[in-house]
XYZ file of C-alpha atoms in Angstrom:
447
model
C 47.453 104.713 56.970
C 49.787 101.718 57.118
C 53.507 102.196 56.334
C 53.090 100.060 53.212
C 50.373 102.361 51.770
C 51.731 105.675 52.994
C 52.159 108.160 50.159
C 55.655 109.482 49.380
C 57.337 111.165 46.449
C 59.927 108.381 46.387
C 57.165 105.741 46.045
C 55.836 107.575 42.984
C 59.297 107.950 41.435
C 60.125 104.239 41.591
C 57.535 103.048 39.025
C 58.106 106.190 37.003
C 61.789 105.292 36.637
C 61.035 101.712 35.697
C 58.926 102.707 32.681
C 60.764 102.202 29.437
C 62.205 105.348 27.960
C 60.613 104.560 24.622
C 57.082 104.193 26.045
C 57.344 107.257 28.237
C 58.620 109.431 25.434
C 55.856 108.273 23.052
C 53.026 108.917 25.499
C 54.274 112.313 26.524
C 54.800 113.483 22.966
C 51.402 112.264 21.755
C 49.485 113.838 24.628
C 51.430 117.053 24.614
C 50.832 117.428 20.900
C 47.051 117.249 21.441
C 46.848 119.626 24.428
C 49.128 122.629 25.164
C 47.731 122.757 28.713
C 48.591 119.113 29.296
C 52.027 119.802 27.868
C 52.710 122.486 30.470
C 51.340 120.419 33.367
C 53.353 117.360 32.346
C 56.596 119.287 32.089
C 56.042 120.898 35.487
C 55.296 117.505 37.070
C 58.473 115.949 35.661
C 60.630 118.822 36.937
C 58.981 118.583 40.369
C 59.671 114.830 40.626
C 63.318 115.311 39.631
C 63.825 118.163 42.129
C 62.089 116.288 44.955
C 64.172 113.157 44.361
C 67.413 115.163 44.346
C 66.444 116.986 47.531
C 65.586 113.777 49.363
C 68.804 112.125 48.224
C 70.888 115.056 49.507
C 69.045 115.005 52.818
C 69.758 111.307 53.159
C 73.474 111.827 52.509
C 73.613 114.767 54.925
C 71.893 112.792 57.668
C 74.213 109.844 57.109
C 77.247 112.125 57.447
C 75.959 113.533 60.723
C 75.389 110.040 62.088
C 78.877 108.882 61.145
C 80.609 112.041 62.384
C 81.943 113.089 58.982
C 80.790 116.704 59.141
C 83.229 117.738 61.919
C 85.963 115.095 61.814
C 88.346 116.879 64.181
C 86.253 119.331 66.196
C 87.365 119.421 69.813
C 86.081 121.078 72.964
C 88.057 124.251 73.533
C 88.316 127.089 75.995
C 89.373 130.666 75.394
C 93.018 131.322 76.330
C 93.712 133.673 79.218
C 96.999 135.541 79.100
C 98.100 137.318 82.250
C 101.262 139.392 82.087
C 103.704 137.174 80.243
C 100.914 134.702 79.742
C 99.423 131.966 81.848
C 97.367 130.181 79.223
C 94.533 127.785 79.969
C 93.874 125.840 76.792
C 94.582 122.396 75.440
C 97.951 122.397 73.652
C 96.794 120.751 70.449
C 93.239 122.070 70.382
C 92.014 123.311 67.033
C 91.520 127.040 66.438
C 88.035 128.407 67.045
C 87.859 129.404 63.376
C 87.861 125.724 62.410
C 84.869 124.861 64.581
C 82.052 125.793 62.211
C 81.065 124.313 58.908
C 81.084 127.602 57.011
C 84.586 128.547 58.112
C 85.909 125.036 57.576
C 84.477 125.050 54.057
C 86.146 128.410 53.416
C 89.504 126.937 54.465
C 89.046 123.933 52.180
C 88.089 126.170 49.241
C 91.217 128.323 49.596
C 93.686 125.505 50.241
C 94.491 125.044 46.577
C 95.051 128.735 45.865
C 98.525 129.682 44.714
C 100.627 132.169 46.669
C 100.186 135.815 45.732
C 102.095 136.271 42.472
C 102.351 139.687 40.800
C 101.530 140.192 37.115
C 104.245 138.932 34.793
C 106.616 141.650 33.533
C 104.545 144.428 35.098
C 106.140 147.814 35.713
C 106.561 149.136 39.242
C 103.515 151.405 38.836
C 101.419 148.542 37.451
C 102.457 146.282 40.326
C 101.585 148.917 42.910
C 98.174 149.486 41.349
C 97.580 145.731 41.304
C 98.846 145.387 44.883
C 96.475 148.068 46.167
C 93.567 146.097 44.739
C 94.851 142.913 46.395
C 95.552 144.423 49.825
C 92.090 143.686 51.306
C 92.656 139.971 50.557
C 96.003 139.771 52.385
C 94.980 138.490 55.800
C 98.615 137.841 56.703
C 99.290 141.585 56.918
C 96.497 142.153 59.468
C 95.567 141.064 62.950
C 92.290 139.187 63.246
C 90.432 137.183 65.854
C 92.544 134.087 65.261
C 95.968 135.699 64.802
C 95.496 137.835 67.915
C 95.674 134.589 69.908
C 99.176 134.018 68.521
C 101.167 135.151 71.575
C 99.049 133.174 74.014
C 99.292 130.010 71.966
C 103.067 130.395 71.627
C 103.446 130.731 75.383
C 101.195 127.732 75.873
C 103.500 125.619 73.721
C 106.747 126.879 75.215
C 105.495 126.517 78.796
C 105.365 122.778 78.135
C 108.851 122.014 79.536
C 110.621 122.419 76.193
C 114.284 121.496 76.021
C 114.558 123.851 73.011
C 112.317 126.223 71.021
C 112.167 125.566 67.278
C 110.449 127.605 64.578
C 109.499 126.915 60.977
C 107.524 129.151 58.610
C 105.069 127.750 56.054
C 103.213 130.310 53.914
C 102.157 127.892 51.182
C 98.993 125.787 51.232
C 98.525 122.922 53.664
C 98.098 120.606 50.689
C 101.658 121.390 49.552
C 103.076 120.403 52.960
C 104.100 116.994 51.665
C 106.099 113.931 52.741
C 109.436 115.784 52.511
C 108.285 118.526 54.867
C 106.788 115.964 57.227
C 110.116 114.086 57.264
C 111.869 117.288 58.318
C 109.546 117.672 61.294
C 109.746 113.962 62.083
C 113.559 113.958 62.073
C 113.654 117.018 64.356
C 111.919 115.018 67.082
C 114.238 112.068 66.501
C 117.154 114.229 67.676
C 115.305 116.439 70.185
C 112.248 114.529 71.438
C 111.614 117.031 74.258
C 111.847 120.058 71.984
C 108.886 122.232 70.973
C 108.242 123.152 67.348
C 106.096 126.106 66.347
C 105.048 126.197 62.684
C 103.986 129.732 61.771
C 101.325 129.086 59.162
C 97.698 130.042 58.657
C 97.164 127.171 56.203
C 98.529 124.540 58.594
C 96.501 126.075 61.438
C 93.459 124.271 60.058
C 91.739 120.879 60.130
C 93.867 119.704 57.205
C 97.074 120.857 58.868
C 96.048 119.152 62.093
C 95.492 115.891 60.230
C 98.975 116.166 58.680
C 100.672 116.661 62.052
C 98.427 114.294 64.004
C 100.752 111.225 63.782
C 103.401 113.220 65.656
C 100.905 114.772 68.079
C 99.549 111.304 68.883
C 103.071 110.233 69.888
C 103.288 113.082 72.371
C 105.611 115.409 70.448
C 105.151 119.135 71.021
C 104.356 120.528 67.582
C 101.814 123.259 66.936
C 100.836 125.207 63.820
C 99.753 128.758 64.639
C 98.468 131.599 62.478
C 101.104 134.344 62.834
C 100.258 137.881 63.895
C 102.668 139.893 61.767
C 101.780 143.326 63.212
C 102.462 141.937 66.707
C 105.752 140.324 65.637
C 107.218 143.524 64.180
C 105.802 145.870 66.809
C 108.536 147.995 68.429
C 111.150 146.724 65.967
C 112.834 148.534 63.055
C 110.532 146.606 60.687
C 107.287 148.106 62.037
C 107.414 151.243 59.796
C 108.181 149.023 56.803
C 105.008 146.985 57.379
C 102.973 150.184 57.781
C 104.302 151.460 54.443
C 103.509 148.159 52.750
C 99.945 148.155 54.105
C 99.444 151.714 52.884
C 99.916 150.520 49.300
C 102.673 153.037 48.636
C 105.473 150.487 48.341
C 106.410 148.362 45.349
C 106.087 144.730 46.570
C 108.386 143.588 43.768
C 108.197 140.981 41.047
C 108.967 138.049 43.376
C 105.912 136.661 45.235
C 105.465 138.652 48.416
C 105.136 135.561 50.592
C 108.822 134.811 49.970
C 109.772 138.170 51.455
C 107.320 137.852 54.354
C 108.862 134.501 55.242
C 112.262 136.225 55.484
C 110.770 138.858 57.786
C 108.789 136.479 60.012
C 111.790 134.290 60.821
C 113.798 137.302 61.979
C 110.931 138.774 63.989
C 109.947 135.540 65.749
C 113.536 134.871 66.798
C 113.798 138.414 68.157
C 110.522 138.092 70.111
C 111.099 134.634 71.572
C 114.623 133.354 70.876
C 115.377 129.821 69.765
C 116.212 127.898 66.596
C 114.776 128.751 63.193
C 115.006 126.266 60.309
C 113.522 125.952 56.850
C 111.263 122.961 56.192
C 113.734 121.136 53.937
C 116.245 119.756 56.446
C 117.020 116.333 57.851
C 118.113 116.527 61.484
C 121.094 114.421 62.511
C 122.133 115.922 65.859
C 120.545 117.916 68.650
C 120.870 121.674 68.038
C 119.668 122.751 71.460
C 123.214 123.163 72.809
C 124.129 125.836 70.243
C 123.743 129.552 70.907
C 123.905 132.673 68.739
C 125.006 130.798 65.644
C 124.525 130.892 61.914
C 126.000 128.777 59.130
C 128.241 129.548 56.186
C 127.072 128.227 52.837
C 130.487 128.715 51.225
C 134.032 129.603 52.261
C 137.217 130.793 50.628
C 139.347 127.648 50.358
C 142.576 129.599 50.831
C 141.677 131.951 53.693
C 138.995 129.627 55.164
C 136.805 132.672 55.747
C 133.145 132.515 54.841
C 132.019 134.081 51.588
C 128.264 133.479 51.854
C 126.005 132.918 54.849
C 122.537 131.394 54.786
C 119.596 132.171 57.059
C 117.945 128.779 56.570
C 119.335 127.906 60.028
C 119.604 130.606 62.694
C 120.031 130.171 66.445
C 119.752 133.263 68.631
C 118.927 134.355 72.155
C 115.830 136.460 72.662
C 116.341 140.151 71.745
C 119.848 139.506 70.453
C 121.243 142.792 69.041
C 122.209 141.261 65.708
C 118.534 140.454 65.096
C 117.801 144.156 65.490
C 120.445 144.816 62.821
C 118.863 142.201 60.555
C 115.408 143.779 60.953
C 116.787 147.265 60.329
C 118.575 146.065 57.193
C 115.371 144.431 55.986
C 113.354 147.616 56.452
C 115.888 150.033 54.972
C 117.161 147.996 51.997
C 114.074 145.963 51.025
C 114.083 144.920 47.378
C 111.221 142.774 46.134
C 112.778 142.181 42.708
C 115.940 140.291 43.687
C 115.750 136.741 44.956
C 117.649 136.310 48.227
C 118.221 140.016 48.754
C 116.070 140.056 51.900
C 117.203 136.578 53.008
C 120.665 134.961 52.661
C 122.201 138.062 51.109
C 120.816 140.178 53.956
C 122.460 138.186 56.752
C 125.689 138.120 54.740
C 125.656 141.922 54.297
C 125.020 142.623 57.963
C 127.542 140.149 59.348
C 130.160 141.304 56.849
C 129.894 144.761 58.424
C 130.059 143.244 61.906
C 132.680 140.627 61.087
C 135.321 142.098 63.376
C 132.932 143.334 66.054
C 133.277 140.954 68.998
C 130.437 142.613 70.935
C 127.857 140.616 69.016
C 129.374 137.283 70.074
C 128.222 135.242 67.053
C 129.540 131.859 65.936
C 129.656 131.213 62.195
C 129.742 127.479 61.550
C 131.523 126.062 58.481
C 129.415 124.660 55.621
C 129.696 121.085 56.893
C 127.624 121.946 59.959
C 124.354 122.846 58.202
C 125.042 122.688 54.450
C 127.336 119.678 53.954
C 126.165 119.104 50.386
C 126.049 121.896 47.832
C 122.747 122.374 46.003
C 124.445 121.468 42.710
C 125.481 118.053 44.076
C 122.423 117.197 46.170
C 120.856 114.965 43.495
C 123.541 112.296 43.893
C 122.431 111.627 47.471
C 119.040 110.470 46.179
C 120.463 107.846 43.784
C 120.777 104.137 44.526
C 124.394 102.868 44.270
C 124.801 100.817 41.101
C 128.437 99.751 41.365
C 130.968 98.877 44.058
C 132.504 102.308 43.598
C 129.080 103.932 44.057
C 128.499 101.912 47.213
C 131.863 102.942 48.680
C 131.147 106.587 47.880
C 127.742 106.292 49.561
C 129.242 104.690 52.672
C 131.989 107.320 52.933
C 129.591 110.211 52.319
C 127.123 108.964 54.923
C 129.918 108.540 57.467
C 131.330 112.035 56.806
C 127.945 113.743 57.066
C 126.988 111.799 60.182
C 130.248 112.769 61.899
C 130.495 116.444 60.925
C 126.946 117.724 60.382
C 124.066 118.760 62.607
C 121.533 118.884 59.772
C 121.444 118.353 56.021
C 119.805 120.906 53.772
C 117.841 119.196 50.999
C 117.603 122.306 48.780
C 113.977 121.536 47.941
C 113.873 123.867 44.960
C 116.473 121.597 43.419
C 115.494 118.210 44.841
C 111.719 118.333 45.370
C 110.960 116.263 42.278
C 113.735 113.740 42.897
C 112.690 110.289 44.048
C 114.513 108.906 47.077
C 115.779 105.570 45.820
C 116.202 102.589 48.123
C 119.774 102.187 49.352
C 120.678 105.803 48.582
C 122.496 108.019 51.046
C 119.287 109.957 51.618
C 117.196 106.846 52.254
C 119.698 105.473 54.771
C 120.068 108.834 56.489
C 116.335 109.320 56.893
C 115.773 105.756 58.089
C 118.240 106.384 60.911
C 116.649 109.683 61.949
C 112.875 109.328 61.908
C 110.070 108.317 64.264
C 107.111 107.668 61.970
C 109.353 106.605 59.080
C 106.513 106.564 56.570
C 106.478 107.806 52.974
C 110.260 107.939 52.813
C 110.219 107.170 49.112
C 107.402 109.560 48.216
C 108.375 112.802 46.443
């Protein structure tokens, strides 16, 4: 049979579609009214044509996607890491995780990307929260080791064996979709000050095709940044926080009214510094100077103006040697005084409590930097840095502020909870600061 005369469902559907709706409706109704059998056959035929057309259309789209490479946009050839002793790893630094290499698993990642962090029931009692938490425990992958997270140590060593001038850590337990322009600017500015540094982002959501696409502009420029799914049981193993995690996983602990991921972020930063040593920072900083020369340091958020002694520390920036004893004290404090109902109790208040007890103990050899080093602008005043100068007085203030921060500060905390929705206006202190400390320098004015 010639191609022109070959039968196909699509060839039958074409004329069928071109019939006028009025004529088709009239004929069907009149014939169906005369014969119940014809009515049934006609209805079945119409449904068959519709189903066949839909199926063929979907097959055409699927085949087109395969031809254009849209099904696996970032799949890469990958080998299994081999860790010997402290870890000689044989994989490509920026290769995607194995879990992202199949369509089913990739689809699962995409479906869960828009899920909100685990938030307990509003105004629930402690008993109600614990009952709810026990039901949720099987869903909390972050508390368990799995095939992907068990590769954590090997992938970390792979990154840090790459001739790093400094080891940096960030933690991101929100969705990859919420890792926006502000967070990207923080990473971008880090490499403007320390181009030979290595940044590890502990994040299961960023350890995905979407996360890879977000970081790809920096990876393409040769910067050493890698998002890795953390292995929490491994991180706390043989530390004072290991029993705490066991109790939490047993379901016999009240996780508190504050979303658990906030508390886990506080724990992960302490544990990863203890295991590897380096520099931890939150994802809402702009880097102005290289931090790699600092050791065993933390920053004061506020000081007593008369005595010049710190009154509040903040763990948003911490720099410690591997296995530093104060990190053991931090982890012990976390495990023994955990409170899931008070914001900051397991974070900035924790480091303040511990170092207040150790304030006069010189054995720990810790440097506490004044607020200007890491927190030059208070969270109450941060909004002004985003505003465009409108007058000569505003312009002078902006010039003076930029000069002071540039001279005295290593980084600037943006206090994202306060400033996330603020637009960076052209000519503002923030716009000028970022423009001087970025590589990609895109989306500066996006929220």
